[in-house]
Amino acid sequence: MPDSSALAAAVLATIRHNFTAYHSLANRALAQLAPADWLWVPAPGANSVAVIVQHMVGNLRSRFTDFLTSDGEKPDRRRDAEFVPPTAADLPELQQRWQAAWAMLFELLDALQPTDLLRTVTIREEAHTVLAALERQTTHYAYHTGQLVQLAKHLRGEQWQSLSIPLGQSEQFNQEMRRRANPGAGSAV
């Protein structure tokens, strides 16, 4: 059984892996969209891709700026403004802010030590362990990443490039995974 420091290191590595996976998934969905697609609103009261990205940028910046030393809801955050639709002219800057916000998160994760996981941080004056705060944000970004993927898939239609195992290719994928796990299996010795 691993000691608590090894377990904490594994938990921190898993959290970083999950954030990396959601960032990659979102980026691969966003890369398939034209600028006009970012602004499309599926229904009255619904959010465009650009609005979801804008909200995630605001959330990332607020939660992870001075993560260990200040409340995760920064006084200068204007959450409601994150839901005001940007214009086409705003998109290049929004895309830069998207990458910068994620880079800030990854820089923080690289600096965290396993012993930090049980430290206390606050979000909206509510105390959380670092572990709980990171898990809270992981689920928040997974939720919004799923929204981005669904919107992108809808917008691209038949031109959509699958981000996982394409329909009808599950067995082929499983065979390839078995082959990689057992490279010598099935070959003559």
Short mmCIF file of C-alpha atoms in Angstrom, two decimals:
data_model
loop_
_atom_site.label_atom_id
_atom_site.label_comp_id
_atom_site.label_asym_id
_atom_site.label_seq_id
_atom_site.Cartn_x
_atom_site.Cartn_y
_atom_site.Cartn_z
CA MET A 1 0.00 0.00 0.00
CA PRO A 2 1.48 3.39 -0.95
CA ASP A 3 2.28 5.90 1.74
CA SER A 4 0.23 9.08 1.98
CA SER A 5 2.81 11.21 0.15
CA ALA A 6 2.83 8.80 -2.81
CA LEU A 7 -0.95 8.77 -2.82
CA ALA A 8 -1.10 12.58 -2.72
CA ALA A 9 1.40 12.80 -5.59
CA ALA A 10 -0.70 10.35 -7.62
CA VAL A 11 -3.86 12.35 -6.92
CA LEU A 12 -2.18 15.58 -8.02
CA ALA A 13 -0.88 13.91 -11.19
CA THR A 14 -4.36 12.57 -11.95
CA ILE A 15 -5.90 16.01 -11.49
CA ARG A 16 -3.35 17.53 -13.88
CA HIS A 17 -3.99 14.74 -16.37
CA ASN A 18 -7.75 15.39 -16.24
CA PHE A 19 -7.39 19.15 -16.73
CA THR A 20 -5.02 18.47 -19.64
CA ALA A 21 -7.52 16.07 -21.20
CA TYR A 22 -10.41 18.56 -20.97
CA HIS A 23 -8.27 21.37 -22.36
CA SER A 24 -7.18 19.18 -25.26
CA LEU A 25 -10.73 18.00 -25.95
CA ALA A 26 -12.05 21.56 -25.98
CA ASN A 27 -9.19 22.76 -28.20
CA ARG A 28 -9.76 19.95 -30.70
CA ALA A 29 -13.47 20.80 -30.89
CA LEU A 30 -12.81 24.54 -31.20
CA ALA A 31 -10.23 23.95 -33.95
CA GLN A 32 -12.97 22.54 -36.17
CA LEU A 33 -15.01 25.75 -36.05
CA ALA A 34 -15.00 28.80 -38.29
CA PRO A 35 -15.10 32.19 -36.54
CA ALA A 36 -18.81 32.61 -37.38
CA ASP A 37 -19.51 29.26 -35.68
CA TRP A 38 -18.19 30.65 -32.40
CA LEU A 39 -20.98 33.26 -32.42
CA TRP A 40 -23.93 31.02 -33.34
CA VAL A 41 -26.62 30.84 -30.64
CA PRO A 42 -28.67 27.60 -30.78
CA ALA A 43 -31.81 29.06 -29.16
CA PRO A 44 -32.97 32.17 -27.32
CA GLY A 45 -31.34 32.25 -23.89
CA ALA A 46 -28.71 29.67 -24.88
CA ASN A 47 -24.97 30.32 -25.02
CA SER A 48 -22.72 30.40 -28.05
CA VAL A 49 -19.32 28.73 -28.11
CA ALA A 50 -17.76 32.17 -27.64
CA VAL A 51 -19.83 32.87 -24.52
CA ILE A 52 -18.94 29.51 -22.97
CA VAL A 53 -15.25 30.12 -23.71
CA GLN A 54 -15.51 33.64 -22.31
CA HIS A 55 -17.12 32.30 -19.13
CA MET A 56 -14.47 29.60 -18.74
CA VAL A 57 -11.71 32.20 -19.20
CA GLY A 58 -13.23 34.39 -16.49
CA ASN A 59 -13.63 31.42 -14.18
CA LEU A 60 -10.09 30.13 -14.76
CA ARG A 61 -8.57 33.56 -14.17
CA SER A 62 -10.62 34.16 -11.04
CA ARG A 63 -10.11 30.75 -9.46
CA PHE A 64 -6.41 30.31 -10.16
CA THR A 65 -4.89 33.79 -9.79
CA ASP A 66 -3.19 33.72 -6.39
CA PHE A 67 -4.92 30.40 -5.81
CA LEU A 68 -3.37 29.60 -2.44
CA THR A 69 -3.50 33.10 -1.00
CA SER A 70 -6.71 34.85 -2.09
CA ASP A 71 -10.38 33.99 -2.45
CA GLY A 72 -11.20 32.21 -5.71
CA GLU A 73 -13.91 34.74 -6.55
CA LYS A 74 -11.82 37.81 -7.31
CA PRO A 75 -13.30 41.25 -6.56
CA ASP A 76 -12.70 42.40 -10.15
CA ARG A 77 -14.51 39.44 -11.72
CA ARG A 78 -17.68 40.44 -13.52
CA ARG A 79 -19.32 37.05 -14.00
CA ASP A 80 -22.49 38.43 -15.63
CA ALA A 81 -20.35 40.20 -18.25
CA GLU A 82 -18.92 36.79 -19.22
CA PHE A 83 -22.35 35.99 -20.67
CA VAL A 84 -22.56 39.07 -22.90
CA PRO A 85 -22.01 37.80 -26.45
CA PRO A 86 -18.70 38.97 -27.93
CA THR A 87 -18.39 40.18 -31.51
CA ALA A 88 -16.36 38.66 -34.33
CA ALA A 89 -13.75 41.36 -33.72
CA ASP A 90 -13.35 40.10 -30.12
CA LEU A 91 -12.56 36.51 -31.09
CA PRO A 92 -8.77 36.73 -31.63
CA GLU A 93 -8.26 38.29 -28.20
CA LEU A 94 -10.69 35.78 -26.63
CA GLN A 95 -8.72 32.91 -28.14
CA GLN A 96 -5.49 34.36 -26.70
CA ARG A 97 -7.10 34.80 -23.28
CA TRP A 98 -8.35 31.18 -23.47
CA GLN A 99 -4.84 29.83 -23.95
CA ALA A 100 -3.35 32.18 -21.35
CA ALA A 101 -5.93 31.18 -18.73
CA TRP A 102 -5.22 27.48 -19.23
CA ALA A 103 -1.45 28.15 -19.18
CA MET A 104 -1.90 29.89 -15.81
CA LEU A 105 -3.73 26.82 -14.46
CA PHE A 106 -1.02 24.44 -15.69
CA GLU A 107 1.71 26.64 -14.23
CA LEU A 108 -0.08 26.54 -10.88
CA LEU A 109 -0.53 22.76 -11.05
CA ASP A 110 3.18 22.33 -11.80
CA ALA A 111 4.03 24.41 -8.73
CA LEU A 112 1.68 22.61 -6.32
CA GLN A 113 3.20 20.03 -4.02
CA PRO A 114 1.38 16.93 -2.77
CA THR A 115 1.45 18.47 0.72
CA ASP A 116 -0.63 21.40 -0.61
CA LEU A 117 -3.67 19.20 -1.25
CA LEU A 118 -4.95 19.49 2.32
CA ARG A 119 -4.32 23.23 2.64
CA THR A 120 -7.40 25.43 2.84
CA VAL A 121 -8.45 27.87 0.12
CA THR A 122 -11.69 29.81 -0.23
CA ILE A 123 -14.13 30.31 -3.06
CA ARG A 124 -16.78 32.95 -2.37
CA GLU A 125 -15.68 32.89 1.27
CA GLU A 126 -16.40 29.14 1.54
CA ALA A 127 -13.48 27.05 2.76
CA HIS A 128 -12.29 24.08 0.66
CA THR A 129 -9.22 21.92 0.74
CA VAL A 130 -7.03 22.46 -2.29
CA LEU A 131 -8.05 18.96 -3.38
CA ALA A 132 -11.77 19.80 -3.14
CA ALA A 133 -11.29 23.12 -4.96
CA LEU A 134 -9.41 21.41 -7.80
CA GLU A 135 -12.02 18.67 -8.08
CA ARG A 136 -14.76 21.31 -8.10
CA GLN A 137 -13.08 23.06 -11.02
CA THR A 138 -12.39 19.80 -12.86
CA THR A 139 -16.11 18.99 -12.90
CA HIS A 140 -17.01 22.56 -13.86
CA TYR A 141 -14.66 22.49 -16.87
CA ALA A 142 -15.76 18.98 -17.85
CA TYR A 143 -19.36 20.25 -17.96
CA HIS A 144 -18.51 23.22 -20.16
CA THR A 145 -16.15 21.17 -22.35
CA GLY A 146 -19.05 18.81 -23.06
CA GLN A 147 -21.16 21.80 -24.08
CA LEU A 148 -18.42 23.01 -26.43
CA VAL A 149 -18.06 19.58 -28.02
CA GLN A 150 -21.81 19.20 -28.55
CA LEU A 151 -22.14 22.65 -30.09
CA ALA A 152 -19.14 22.07 -32.34
CA LYS A 153 -20.44 18.65 -33.39
CA HIS A 154 -23.84 20.13 -34.21
CA LEU A 155 -22.32 23.01 -36.17
CA ARG A 156 -19.94 20.81 -38.19
CA GLY A 157 -22.53 18.17 -39.01
CA GLU A 158 -21.15 15.60 -41.44
CA GLN A 159 -17.78 17.39 -41.51
CA TRP A 160 -17.29 16.70 -37.78
CA GLN A 161 -14.05 14.89 -37.02
CA SER A 162 -14.60 12.54 -34.08
CA LEU A 163 -12.65 13.32 -30.92
CA SER A 164 -12.92 9.79 -29.59
CA ILE A 165 -13.61 6.38 -31.10
CA PRO A 166 -15.62 6.93 -34.29
CA LEU A 167 -18.95 5.13 -34.51
CA GLY A 168 -18.50 1.64 -35.93
CA GLN A 169 -14.82 1.42 -35.02
CA SER A 170 -15.03 0.25 -31.39
CA GLU A 171 -13.93 -3.33 -32.03
CA GLN A 172 -11.02 -2.22 -34.22
CA PHE A 173 -9.96 0.21 -31.48
CA ASN A 174 -10.19 -2.49 -28.78
CA GLN A 175 -8.09 -4.87 -30.89
CA GLU A 176 -5.43 -2.20 -31.34
CA MET A 177 -5.38 -1.53 -27.58
CA ARG A 178 -4.98 -5.26 -26.87
CA ARG A 179 -2.17 -5.45 -29.44
CA ARG A 180 -0.36 -2.53 -27.79
CA ALA A 181 -0.79 -4.04 -24.31
CA ASN A 182 0.49 -7.43 -25.49
CA PRO A 183 2.87 -6.74 -28.39
CA GLY A 184 4.12 -10.32 -28.67
CA ALA A 185 0.76 -12.06 -28.34
CA GLY A 186 -0.37 -13.99 -31.37
CA SER A 187 3.00 -13.94 -33.14
CA ALA A 188 5.05 -17.07 -33.75
CA VAL A 189 7.93 -17.60 -31.34
#
